[in-house]
PDB file of C-alpha atoms and ligand atoms in Angstrom:
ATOM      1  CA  UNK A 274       0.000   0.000   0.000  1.00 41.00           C
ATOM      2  CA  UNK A 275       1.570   3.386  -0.931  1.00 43.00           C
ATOM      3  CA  UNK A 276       1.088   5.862   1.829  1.00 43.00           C
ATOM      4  CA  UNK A 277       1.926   8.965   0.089  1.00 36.00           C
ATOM      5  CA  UNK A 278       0.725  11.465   2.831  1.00 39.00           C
ATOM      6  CA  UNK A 279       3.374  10.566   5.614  1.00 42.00           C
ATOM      7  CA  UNK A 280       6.730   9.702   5.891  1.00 45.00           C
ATOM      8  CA  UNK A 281       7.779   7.765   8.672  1.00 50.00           C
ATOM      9  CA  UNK A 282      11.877   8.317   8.705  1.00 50.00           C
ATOM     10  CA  UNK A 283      12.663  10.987  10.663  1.00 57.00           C
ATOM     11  CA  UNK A 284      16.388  11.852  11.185  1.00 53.00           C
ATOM     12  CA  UNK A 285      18.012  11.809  14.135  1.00 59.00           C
ATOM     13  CA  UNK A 286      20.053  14.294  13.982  1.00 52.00           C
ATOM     14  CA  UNK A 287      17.035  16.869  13.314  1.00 62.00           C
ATOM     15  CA  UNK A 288      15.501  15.504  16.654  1.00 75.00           C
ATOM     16  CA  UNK A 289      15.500  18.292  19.374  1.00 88.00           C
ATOM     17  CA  UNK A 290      15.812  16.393  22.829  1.00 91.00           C
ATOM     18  CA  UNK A 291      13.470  18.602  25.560  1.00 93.00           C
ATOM     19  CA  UNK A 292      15.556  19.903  28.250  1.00 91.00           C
ATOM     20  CA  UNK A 293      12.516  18.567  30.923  1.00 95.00           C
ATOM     21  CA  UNK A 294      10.317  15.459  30.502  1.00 97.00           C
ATOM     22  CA  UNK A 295       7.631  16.567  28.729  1.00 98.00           C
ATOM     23  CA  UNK A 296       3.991  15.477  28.649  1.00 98.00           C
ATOM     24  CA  UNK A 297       2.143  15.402  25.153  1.00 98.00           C
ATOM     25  CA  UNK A 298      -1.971  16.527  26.057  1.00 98.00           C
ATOM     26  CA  UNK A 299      -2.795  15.579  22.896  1.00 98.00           C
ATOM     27  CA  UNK A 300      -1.444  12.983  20.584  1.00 98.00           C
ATOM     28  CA  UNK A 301      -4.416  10.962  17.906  1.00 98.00           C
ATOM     29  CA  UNK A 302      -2.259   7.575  18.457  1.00 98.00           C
ATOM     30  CA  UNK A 303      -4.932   5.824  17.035  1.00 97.00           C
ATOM     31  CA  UNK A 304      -4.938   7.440  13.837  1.00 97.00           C
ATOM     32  CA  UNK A 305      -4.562   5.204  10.839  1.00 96.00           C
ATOM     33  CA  UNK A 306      -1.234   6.617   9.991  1.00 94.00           C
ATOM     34  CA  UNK A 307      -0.039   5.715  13.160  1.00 95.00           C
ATOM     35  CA  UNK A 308      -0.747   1.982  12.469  1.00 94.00           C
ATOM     36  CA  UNK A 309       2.118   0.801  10.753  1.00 93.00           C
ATOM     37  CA  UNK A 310       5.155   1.938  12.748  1.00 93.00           C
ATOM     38  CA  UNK A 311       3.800   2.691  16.654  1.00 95.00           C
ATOM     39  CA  UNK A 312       6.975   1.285  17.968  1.00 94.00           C
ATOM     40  CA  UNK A 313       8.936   3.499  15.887  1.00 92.00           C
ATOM     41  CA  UNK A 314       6.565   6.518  17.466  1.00 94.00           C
ATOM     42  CA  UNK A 315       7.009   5.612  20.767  1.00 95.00           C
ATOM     43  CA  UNK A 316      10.562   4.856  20.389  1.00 93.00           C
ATOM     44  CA  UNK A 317      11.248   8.383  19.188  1.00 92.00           C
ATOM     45  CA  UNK A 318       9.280  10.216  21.042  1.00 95.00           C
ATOM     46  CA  UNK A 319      11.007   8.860  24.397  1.00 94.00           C
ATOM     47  CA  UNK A 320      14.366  10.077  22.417  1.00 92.00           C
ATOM     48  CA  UNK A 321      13.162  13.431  22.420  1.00 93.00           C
ATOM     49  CA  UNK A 322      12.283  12.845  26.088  1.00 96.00           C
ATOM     50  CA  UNK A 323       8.781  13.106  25.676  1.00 97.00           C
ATOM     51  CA  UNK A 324       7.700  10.607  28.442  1.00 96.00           C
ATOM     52  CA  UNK A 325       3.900  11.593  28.969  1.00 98.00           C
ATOM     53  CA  UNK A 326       0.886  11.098  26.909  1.00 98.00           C
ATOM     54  CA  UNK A 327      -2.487  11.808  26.313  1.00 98.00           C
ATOM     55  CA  UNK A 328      -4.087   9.850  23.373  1.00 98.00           C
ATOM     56  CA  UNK A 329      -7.324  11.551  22.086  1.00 98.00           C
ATOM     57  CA  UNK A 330     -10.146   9.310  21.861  1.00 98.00           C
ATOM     58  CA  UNK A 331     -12.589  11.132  19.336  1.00 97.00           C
ATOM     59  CA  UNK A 332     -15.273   8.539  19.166  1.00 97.00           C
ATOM     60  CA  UNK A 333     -16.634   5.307  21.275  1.00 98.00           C
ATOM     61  CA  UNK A 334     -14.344   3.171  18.850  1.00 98.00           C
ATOM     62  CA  UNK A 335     -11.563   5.451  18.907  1.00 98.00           C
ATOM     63  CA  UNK A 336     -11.694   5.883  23.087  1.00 98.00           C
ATOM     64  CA  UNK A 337     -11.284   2.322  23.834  1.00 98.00           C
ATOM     65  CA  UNK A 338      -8.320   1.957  21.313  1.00 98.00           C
ATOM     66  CA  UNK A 339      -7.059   4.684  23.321  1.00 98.00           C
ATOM     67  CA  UNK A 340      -7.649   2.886  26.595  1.00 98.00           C
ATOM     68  CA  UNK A 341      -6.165  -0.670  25.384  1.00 98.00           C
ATOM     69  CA  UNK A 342      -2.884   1.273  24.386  1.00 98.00           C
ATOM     70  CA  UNK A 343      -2.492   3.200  27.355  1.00 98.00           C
ATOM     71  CA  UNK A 344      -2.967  -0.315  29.153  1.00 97.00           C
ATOM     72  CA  UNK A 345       0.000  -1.637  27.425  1.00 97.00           C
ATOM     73  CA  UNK A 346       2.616   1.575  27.726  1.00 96.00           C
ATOM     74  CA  UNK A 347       3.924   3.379  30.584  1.00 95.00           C
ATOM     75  CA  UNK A 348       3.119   6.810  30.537  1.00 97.00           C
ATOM     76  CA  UNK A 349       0.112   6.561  28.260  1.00 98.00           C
ATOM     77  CA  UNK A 350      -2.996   7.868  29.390  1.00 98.00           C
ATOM     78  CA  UNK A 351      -6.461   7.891  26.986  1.00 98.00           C
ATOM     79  CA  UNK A 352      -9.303  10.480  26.971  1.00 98.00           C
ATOM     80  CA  UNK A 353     -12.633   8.995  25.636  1.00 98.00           C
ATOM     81  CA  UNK A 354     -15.447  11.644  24.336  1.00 98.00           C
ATOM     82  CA  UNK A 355     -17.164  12.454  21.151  1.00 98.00           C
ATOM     83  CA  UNK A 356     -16.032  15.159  18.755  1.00 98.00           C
ATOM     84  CA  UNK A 357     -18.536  18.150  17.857  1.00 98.00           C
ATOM     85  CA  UNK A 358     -17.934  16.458  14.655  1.00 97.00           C
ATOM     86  CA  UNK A 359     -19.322  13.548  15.087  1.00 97.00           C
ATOM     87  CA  UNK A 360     -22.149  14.677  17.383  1.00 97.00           C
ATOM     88  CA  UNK A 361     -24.980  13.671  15.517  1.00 97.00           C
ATOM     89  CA  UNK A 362     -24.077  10.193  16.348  1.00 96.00           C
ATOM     90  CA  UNK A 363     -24.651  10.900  20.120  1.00 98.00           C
ATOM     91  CA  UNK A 364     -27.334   8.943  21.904  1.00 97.00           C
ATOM     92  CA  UNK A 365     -28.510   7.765  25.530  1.00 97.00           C
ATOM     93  CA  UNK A 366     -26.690   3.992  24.708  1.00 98.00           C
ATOM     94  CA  UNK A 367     -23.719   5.959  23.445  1.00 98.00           C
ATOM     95  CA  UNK A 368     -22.976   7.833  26.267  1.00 98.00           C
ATOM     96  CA  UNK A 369     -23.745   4.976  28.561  1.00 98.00           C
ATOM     97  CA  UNK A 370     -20.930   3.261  27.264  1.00 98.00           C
ATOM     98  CA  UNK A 371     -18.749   6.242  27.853  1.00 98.00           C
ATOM     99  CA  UNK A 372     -19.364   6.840  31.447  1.00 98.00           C
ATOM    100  CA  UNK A 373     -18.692   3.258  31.538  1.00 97.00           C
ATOM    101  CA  UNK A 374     -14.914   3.951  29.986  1.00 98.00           C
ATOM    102  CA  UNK A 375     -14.707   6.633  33.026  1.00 98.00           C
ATOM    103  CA  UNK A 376     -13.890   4.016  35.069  1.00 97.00           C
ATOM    104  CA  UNK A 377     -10.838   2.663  33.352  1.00 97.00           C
ATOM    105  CA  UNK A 378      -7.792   3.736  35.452  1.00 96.00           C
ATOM    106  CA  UNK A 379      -6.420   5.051  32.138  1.00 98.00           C
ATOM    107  CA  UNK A 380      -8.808   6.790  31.100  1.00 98.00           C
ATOM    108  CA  UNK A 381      -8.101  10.466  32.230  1.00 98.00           C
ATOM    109  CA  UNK A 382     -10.437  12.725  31.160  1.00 98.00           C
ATOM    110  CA  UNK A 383     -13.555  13.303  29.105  1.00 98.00           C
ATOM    111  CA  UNK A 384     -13.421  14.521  25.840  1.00 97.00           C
ATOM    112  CA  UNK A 385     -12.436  15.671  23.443  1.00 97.00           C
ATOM    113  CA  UNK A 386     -15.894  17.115  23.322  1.00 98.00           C
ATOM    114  CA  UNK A 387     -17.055  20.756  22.467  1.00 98.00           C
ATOM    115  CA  UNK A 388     -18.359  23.059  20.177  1.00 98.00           C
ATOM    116  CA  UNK A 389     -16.778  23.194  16.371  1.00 97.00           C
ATOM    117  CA  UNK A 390     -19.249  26.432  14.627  1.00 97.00           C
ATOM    118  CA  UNK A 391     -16.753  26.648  11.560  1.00 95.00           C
ATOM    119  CA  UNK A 392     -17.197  23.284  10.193  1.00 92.00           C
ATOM    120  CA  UNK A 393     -20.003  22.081  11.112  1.00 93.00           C
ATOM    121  CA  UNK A 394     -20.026  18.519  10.116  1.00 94.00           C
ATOM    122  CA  UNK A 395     -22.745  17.795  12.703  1.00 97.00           C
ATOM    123  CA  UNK A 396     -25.858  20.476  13.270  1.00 98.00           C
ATOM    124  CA  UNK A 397     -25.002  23.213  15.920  1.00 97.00           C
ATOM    125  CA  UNK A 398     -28.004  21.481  17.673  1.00 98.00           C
ATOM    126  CA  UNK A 399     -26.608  18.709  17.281  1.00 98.00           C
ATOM    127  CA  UNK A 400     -23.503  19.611  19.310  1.00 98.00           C
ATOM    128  CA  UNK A 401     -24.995  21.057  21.992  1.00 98.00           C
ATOM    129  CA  UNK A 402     -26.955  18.161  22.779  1.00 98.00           C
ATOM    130  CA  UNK A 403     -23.498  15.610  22.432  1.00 98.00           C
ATOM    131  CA  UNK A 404     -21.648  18.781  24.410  1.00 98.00           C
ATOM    132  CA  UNK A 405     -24.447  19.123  27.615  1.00 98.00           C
ATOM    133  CA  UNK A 406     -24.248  15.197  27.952  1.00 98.00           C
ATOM    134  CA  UNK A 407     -20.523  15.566  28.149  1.00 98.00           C
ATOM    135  CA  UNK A 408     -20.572  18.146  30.573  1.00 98.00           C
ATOM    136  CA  UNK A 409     -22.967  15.854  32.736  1.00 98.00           C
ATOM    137  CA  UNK A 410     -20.718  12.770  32.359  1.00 98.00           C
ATOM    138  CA  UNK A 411     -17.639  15.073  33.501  1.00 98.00           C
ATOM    139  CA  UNK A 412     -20.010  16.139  36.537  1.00 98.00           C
ATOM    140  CA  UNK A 413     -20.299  13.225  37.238  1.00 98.00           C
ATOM    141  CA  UNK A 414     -17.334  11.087  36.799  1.00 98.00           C
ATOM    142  CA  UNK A 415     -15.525  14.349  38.239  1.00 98.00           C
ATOM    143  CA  UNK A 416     -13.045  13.446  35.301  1.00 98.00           C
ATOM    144  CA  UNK A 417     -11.285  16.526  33.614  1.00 98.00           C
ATOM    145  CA  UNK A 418     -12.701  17.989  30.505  1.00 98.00           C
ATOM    146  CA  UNK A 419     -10.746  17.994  27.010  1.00 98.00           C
ATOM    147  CA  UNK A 420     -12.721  20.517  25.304  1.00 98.00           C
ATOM    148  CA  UNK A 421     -12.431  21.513  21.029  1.00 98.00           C
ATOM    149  CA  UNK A 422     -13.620  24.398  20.327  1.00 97.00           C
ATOM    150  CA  UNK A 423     -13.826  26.800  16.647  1.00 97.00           C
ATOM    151  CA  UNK A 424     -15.352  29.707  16.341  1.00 97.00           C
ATOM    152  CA  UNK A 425     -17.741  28.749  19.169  1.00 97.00           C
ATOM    153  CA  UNK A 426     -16.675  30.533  22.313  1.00 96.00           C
ATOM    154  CA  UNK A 427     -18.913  32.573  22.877  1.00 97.00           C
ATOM    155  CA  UNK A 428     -21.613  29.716  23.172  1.00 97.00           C
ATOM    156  CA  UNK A 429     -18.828  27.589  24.627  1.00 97.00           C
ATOM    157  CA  UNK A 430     -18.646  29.690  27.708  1.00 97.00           C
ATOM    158  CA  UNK A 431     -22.258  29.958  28.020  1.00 97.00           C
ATOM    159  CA  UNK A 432     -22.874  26.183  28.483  1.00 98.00           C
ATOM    160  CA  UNK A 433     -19.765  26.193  30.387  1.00 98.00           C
ATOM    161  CA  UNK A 434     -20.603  29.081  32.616  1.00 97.00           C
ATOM    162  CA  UNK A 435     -24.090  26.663  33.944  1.00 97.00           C
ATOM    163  CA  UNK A 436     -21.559  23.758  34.723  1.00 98.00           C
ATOM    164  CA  UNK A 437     -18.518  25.241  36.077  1.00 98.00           C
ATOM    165  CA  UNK A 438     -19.302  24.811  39.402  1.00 98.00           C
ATOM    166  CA  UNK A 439     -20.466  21.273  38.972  1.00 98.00           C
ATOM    167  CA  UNK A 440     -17.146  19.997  36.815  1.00 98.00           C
ATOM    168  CA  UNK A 441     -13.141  20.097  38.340  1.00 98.00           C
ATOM    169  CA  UNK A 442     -10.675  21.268  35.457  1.00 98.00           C
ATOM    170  CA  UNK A 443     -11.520  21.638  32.023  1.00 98.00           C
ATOM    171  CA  UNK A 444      -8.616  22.623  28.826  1.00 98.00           C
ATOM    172  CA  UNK A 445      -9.554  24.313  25.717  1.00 98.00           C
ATOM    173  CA  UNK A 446      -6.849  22.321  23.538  1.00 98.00           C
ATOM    174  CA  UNK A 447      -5.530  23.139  20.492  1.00 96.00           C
ATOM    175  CA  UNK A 448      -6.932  27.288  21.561  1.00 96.00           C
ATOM    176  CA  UNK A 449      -6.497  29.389  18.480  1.00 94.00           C
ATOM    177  CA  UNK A 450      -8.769  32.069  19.197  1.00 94.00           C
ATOM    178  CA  UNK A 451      -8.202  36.014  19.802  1.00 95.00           C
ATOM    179  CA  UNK A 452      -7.934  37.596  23.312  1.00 96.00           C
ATOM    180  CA  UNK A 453     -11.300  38.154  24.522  1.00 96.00           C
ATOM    181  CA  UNK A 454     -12.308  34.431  24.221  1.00 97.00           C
ATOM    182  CA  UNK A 455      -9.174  33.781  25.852  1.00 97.00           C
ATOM    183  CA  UNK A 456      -9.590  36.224  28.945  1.00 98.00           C
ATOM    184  CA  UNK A 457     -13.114  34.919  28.942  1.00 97.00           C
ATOM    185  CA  UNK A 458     -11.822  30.872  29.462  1.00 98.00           C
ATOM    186  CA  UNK A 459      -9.456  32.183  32.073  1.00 98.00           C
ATOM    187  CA  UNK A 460     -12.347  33.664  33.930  1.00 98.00           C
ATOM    188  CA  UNK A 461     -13.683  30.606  33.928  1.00 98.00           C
ATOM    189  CA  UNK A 462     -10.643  28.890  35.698  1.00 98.00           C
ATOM    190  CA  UNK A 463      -9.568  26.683  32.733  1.00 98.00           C
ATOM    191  CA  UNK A 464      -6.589  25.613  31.043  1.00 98.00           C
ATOM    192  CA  UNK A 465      -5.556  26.162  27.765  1.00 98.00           C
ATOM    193  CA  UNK A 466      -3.486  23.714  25.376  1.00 98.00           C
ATOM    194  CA  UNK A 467      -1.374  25.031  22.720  1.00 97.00           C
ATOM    195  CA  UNK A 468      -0.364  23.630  19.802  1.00 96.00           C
ATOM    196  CA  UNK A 469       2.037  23.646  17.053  1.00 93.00           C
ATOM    197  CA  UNK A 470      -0.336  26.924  15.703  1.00 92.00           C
ATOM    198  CA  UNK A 471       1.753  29.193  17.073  1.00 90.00           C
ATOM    199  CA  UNK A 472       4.924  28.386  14.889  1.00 88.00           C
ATOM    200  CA  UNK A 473       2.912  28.767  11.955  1.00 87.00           C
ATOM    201  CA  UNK A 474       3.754  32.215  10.474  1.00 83.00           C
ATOM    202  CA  UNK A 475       0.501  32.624   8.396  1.00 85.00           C
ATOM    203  CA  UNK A 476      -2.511  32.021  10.860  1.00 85.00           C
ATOM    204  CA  UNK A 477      -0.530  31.780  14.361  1.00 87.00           C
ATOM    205  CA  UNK A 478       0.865  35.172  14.808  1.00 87.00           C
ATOM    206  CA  UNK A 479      -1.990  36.848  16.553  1.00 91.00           C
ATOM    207  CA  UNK A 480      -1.350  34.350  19.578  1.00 92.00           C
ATOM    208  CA  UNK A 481       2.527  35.128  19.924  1.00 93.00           C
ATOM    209  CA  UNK A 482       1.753  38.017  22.030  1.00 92.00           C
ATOM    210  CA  UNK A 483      -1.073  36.762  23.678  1.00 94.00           C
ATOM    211  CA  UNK A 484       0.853  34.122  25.128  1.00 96.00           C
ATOM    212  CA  UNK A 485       2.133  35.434  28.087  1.00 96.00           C
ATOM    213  CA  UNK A 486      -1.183  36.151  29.329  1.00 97.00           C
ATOM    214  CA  UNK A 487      -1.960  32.515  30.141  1.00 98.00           C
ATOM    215  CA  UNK A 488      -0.352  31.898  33.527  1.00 97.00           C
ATOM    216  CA  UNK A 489       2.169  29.150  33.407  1.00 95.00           C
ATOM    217  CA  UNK A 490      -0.407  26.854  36.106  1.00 96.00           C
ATOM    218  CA  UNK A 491      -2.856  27.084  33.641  1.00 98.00           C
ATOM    219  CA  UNK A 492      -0.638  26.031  30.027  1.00 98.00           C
ATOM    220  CA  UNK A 493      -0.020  23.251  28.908  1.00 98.00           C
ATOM    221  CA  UNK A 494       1.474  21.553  25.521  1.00 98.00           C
ATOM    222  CA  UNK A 495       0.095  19.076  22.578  1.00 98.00           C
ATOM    223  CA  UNK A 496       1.003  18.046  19.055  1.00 97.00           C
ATOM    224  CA  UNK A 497      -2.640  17.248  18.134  1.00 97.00           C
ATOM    225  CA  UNK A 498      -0.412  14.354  16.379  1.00 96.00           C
ATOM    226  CA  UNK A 499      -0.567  13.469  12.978  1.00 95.00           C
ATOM    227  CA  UNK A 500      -2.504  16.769  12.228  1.00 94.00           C
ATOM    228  CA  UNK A 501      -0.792  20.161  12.623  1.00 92.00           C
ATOM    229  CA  UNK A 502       2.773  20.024  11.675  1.00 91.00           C
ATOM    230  CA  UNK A 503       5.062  22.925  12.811  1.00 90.00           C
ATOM    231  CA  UNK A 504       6.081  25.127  10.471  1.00 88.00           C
ATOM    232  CA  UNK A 505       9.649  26.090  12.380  1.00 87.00           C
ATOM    233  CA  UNK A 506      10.976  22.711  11.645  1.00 86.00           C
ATOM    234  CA  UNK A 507      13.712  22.263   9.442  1.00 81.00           C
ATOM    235  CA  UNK A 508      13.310  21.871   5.934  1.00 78.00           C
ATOM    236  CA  UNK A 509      14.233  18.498   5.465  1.00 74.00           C
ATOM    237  CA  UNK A 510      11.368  17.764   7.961  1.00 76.00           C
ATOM    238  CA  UNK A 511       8.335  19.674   6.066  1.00 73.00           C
ATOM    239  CA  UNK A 512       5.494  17.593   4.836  1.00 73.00           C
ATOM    240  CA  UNK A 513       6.397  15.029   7.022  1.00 81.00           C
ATOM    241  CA  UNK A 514       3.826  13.407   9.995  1.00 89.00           C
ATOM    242  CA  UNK A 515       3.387  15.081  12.673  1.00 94.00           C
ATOM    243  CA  UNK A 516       4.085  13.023  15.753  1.00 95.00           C
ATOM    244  CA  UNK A 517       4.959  13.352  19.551  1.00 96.00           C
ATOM    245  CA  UNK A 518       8.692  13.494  19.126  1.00 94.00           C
ATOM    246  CA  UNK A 519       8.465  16.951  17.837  1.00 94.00           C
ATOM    247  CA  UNK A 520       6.974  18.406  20.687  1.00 96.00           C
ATOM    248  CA  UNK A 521      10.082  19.912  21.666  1.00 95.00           C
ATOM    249  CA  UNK A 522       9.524  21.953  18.224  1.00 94.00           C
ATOM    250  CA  UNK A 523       6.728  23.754  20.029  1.00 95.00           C
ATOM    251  CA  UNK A 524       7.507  23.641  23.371  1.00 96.00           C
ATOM    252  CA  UNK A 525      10.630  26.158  22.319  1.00 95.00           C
ATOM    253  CA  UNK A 526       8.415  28.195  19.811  1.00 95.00           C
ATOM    254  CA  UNK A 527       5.938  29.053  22.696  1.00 96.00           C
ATOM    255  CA  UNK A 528       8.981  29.166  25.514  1.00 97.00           C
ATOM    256  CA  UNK A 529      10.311  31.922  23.063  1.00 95.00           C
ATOM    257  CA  UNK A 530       7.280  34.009  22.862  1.00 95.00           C
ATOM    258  CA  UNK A 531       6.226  33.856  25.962  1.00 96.00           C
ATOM    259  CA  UNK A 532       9.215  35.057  27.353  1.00 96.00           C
ATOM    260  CA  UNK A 533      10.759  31.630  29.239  1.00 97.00           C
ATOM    261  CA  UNK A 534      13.512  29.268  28.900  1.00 97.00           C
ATOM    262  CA  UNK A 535      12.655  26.043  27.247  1.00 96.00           C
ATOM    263  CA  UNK A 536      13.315  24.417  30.556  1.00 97.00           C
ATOM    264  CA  UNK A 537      11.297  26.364  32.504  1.00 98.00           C
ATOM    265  CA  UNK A 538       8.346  25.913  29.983  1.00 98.00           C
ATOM    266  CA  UNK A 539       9.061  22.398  29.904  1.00 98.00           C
ATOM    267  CA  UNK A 540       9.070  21.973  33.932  1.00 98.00           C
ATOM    268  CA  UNK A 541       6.092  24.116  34.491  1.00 98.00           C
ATOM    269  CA  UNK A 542       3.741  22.356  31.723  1.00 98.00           C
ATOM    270  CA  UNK A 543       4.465  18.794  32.551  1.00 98.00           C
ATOM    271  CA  UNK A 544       4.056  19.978  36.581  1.00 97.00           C
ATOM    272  CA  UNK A 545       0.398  21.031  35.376  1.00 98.00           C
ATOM    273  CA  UNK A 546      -0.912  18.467  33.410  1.00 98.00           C
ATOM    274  CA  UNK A 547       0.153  16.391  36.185  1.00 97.00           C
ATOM    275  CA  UNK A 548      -1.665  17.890  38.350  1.00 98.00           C
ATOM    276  CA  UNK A 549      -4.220  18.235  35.628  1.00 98.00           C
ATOM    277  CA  UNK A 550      -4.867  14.958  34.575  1.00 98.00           C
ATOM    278  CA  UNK A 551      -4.048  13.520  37.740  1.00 97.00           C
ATOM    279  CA  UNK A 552      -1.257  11.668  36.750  1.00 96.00           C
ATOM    280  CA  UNK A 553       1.708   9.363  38.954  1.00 89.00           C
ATOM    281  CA  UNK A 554       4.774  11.064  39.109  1.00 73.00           C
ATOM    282  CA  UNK A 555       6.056   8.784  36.582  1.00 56.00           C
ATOM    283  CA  UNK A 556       7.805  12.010  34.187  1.00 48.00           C
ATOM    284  CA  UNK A 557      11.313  10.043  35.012  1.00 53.00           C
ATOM    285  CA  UNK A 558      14.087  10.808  32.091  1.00 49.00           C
ATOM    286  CA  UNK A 559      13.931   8.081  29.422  1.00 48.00           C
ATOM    287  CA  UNK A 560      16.464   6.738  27.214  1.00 42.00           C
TER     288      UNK A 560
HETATM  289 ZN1   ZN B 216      -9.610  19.349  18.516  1.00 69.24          ZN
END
C-alpha cells in the first residue's frame, strides 16, 4: 500500500531532545497513519524525552483503542469523548458506554468534546446536545474535561458558565482564538493547550503576544499528532507526519514568545498536566 501522505523516517540528527520530561496533552495515536510503525513513534518520542501522553479518543471506537494502548505503555494515558464532529451520532446507549470507559484507570479525562461552529459537520443542535451530555458525564465522573472548540466561544462559555461549578478542570486544547475568548476561558478557571499553531507564520501570529497572558499553572502543551505540523521545523522535515517526538519543536516556539527558557516551559507544563490529569509522578528521564 503506498502511503503517500506521511513519511515515517525521521532523522536523528534533526531531533530536538526537551531539556525537561515533557507530557504530550494531545497525541491521535490511534490514527490510521499511526498503524504501521507505533513502535517506531514511541521509540522516538522517548528520544526526544517526551515521556507523557495523552491519546485523544474522538469517538466510542476510537476511546477504547485509546484505553487498550495506554494499558500496554507506561506513561500513556487515553481520553474517551465524542467530537462536535461527530455529534450527531450521540445517543442515551452511546454515552452509557462512555461513562462506563470513566472508570478505566487510564482513562483520564472526558473529551475531546465541544463546540466546532466553523465546520459544522454535525448540526449546531446537534452539538450542543453531544456537548451538555458531556458536561454531565464530567459532573459526574468528576473526570477533567478535554474541550475543542472553533469559532464557538462565545456559546462555549455559556454552556460552560451553567456547569462550572459542577465539573473540576476543564482545557480548551488546540486554543487558536483572539484575546477576549481567551480572557473569557481564564475567567472561567480553565486551562488552555497550545499547539504547534503558534509556529505557523501565516494564521498563528496573533497568539505570539497573547501568550504570556496565560499563567504558566494554567498552560499546557500538545502536538494534536498526525494533524498540525510545525512550520519552524527544518526543511528536510516539512510535509512530514506530525508526531509526539516533535513536541520539543513547540515547546521552544511558545517558551520563546512567551518570554521563558525552554526548561522552565518544559518543567512548568508537565508539573500542570500532572496535576491536571491527575497523573503518577512517573515524568522520570527516558532513554
Ligand atoms: Zn480538537
Amino acid at each position: 500500500m503506498a502511503k503517500p501522505a506521511f513519511d515515517d523516517f525521521l532523522p536523528d540528527a534533526l531531533q530536538l531532545r526537551a531539556h525537561e520530561p515533557l507530557v504530550d496533552i494531545g497525541a491521535n495515536l490511534t490514527h490510521e497513519s499511526f498503524q504501521h510503525d507505533l513502535p517506531a513513534v514511541v521509540e522516538r518520542a522517548h528520544a526526544a524525552n517526551v515521556t507523557t501522553l495523552i491519546l485523544t479518543g474522538t469517538d466510542l471506537e476510537h476511546a477504547k483503542q485509546a484505553a487498550t494502548l495506554a494499558e500496554q505503555h507506561a506513561g500513556f494515558y487515553a481520553t474517551a469523548g465524542v467530537h462536535p464532529h461527530d455529534a450527531s451520532h450521540w445517543t442515551l446507549a452511546l454515552g452509557r458506554e462512555m461513562a462506563a470507559l470513566y472508570a478505566h484507570p487510564k482513562v483520564v479525562a472526558v473529551g475531546e468534546c465541544g463546540l466546532d461552529f466553523n465546520r459544522n459537520f454535525s448540526t449546531p443542535a446537534e452539538q450542543e446536545r453531544a456537548f451538555e451530555a458531556q458536561l454531565a458525564l464530567a459532573a459526574e465522573s468528576g473526570l477533567p474535561l478535554f474541550l475543542h472548540e472553533r469559532d464557538a466561544g462565545a456559546r462555549m462559555r455559556d454552556m460552560l458558565n451553567h456547569w462550572r461549578d459542577d465539573l473540576t478542570d476543564a482545557v480548551v486544547h488546540c486554543f487558536t482564538a483572539d484575546k477576549e475568548t481567551l480572557y473569557g476561558y481564564l475567567d472561567l478557571d480553565l486551562h488552555i493547550g497550545l499547539t504547534g499553531w503558534i509556529c505557523d507564520e501565516r494564521r498563528g501570529h496573533h497568539l505570539r503576544p497573547l501568550v504570556g497572558d496565560i499563567p504558566l499553572e494554567r498552560l499546557m502543551i500538545e502536538t494534536d499528532c498526525p494533524y498540525l505540523l510545525p512550520r519552524n521545523l527544518p526543511a528536510k522535515m516539512k510535509g512530514r507526519r506530525h508526531e509526539p517526538a516533535l513536541l520539543p519543536w513547540i515547546a521552544r516556539e511558545i517558551a520563546h514568545w512567551y518570554g521563558v527558557s525552554e526548561a522552565a516551559l518544559g518543567r512548568a507544563t508537565s508539573q500542570t498536566a500532572q496535576a491536571f490529569f491527575r497523573l503518577p509522578d512517573n515524568t522520570q528521564e527516558s532513554a
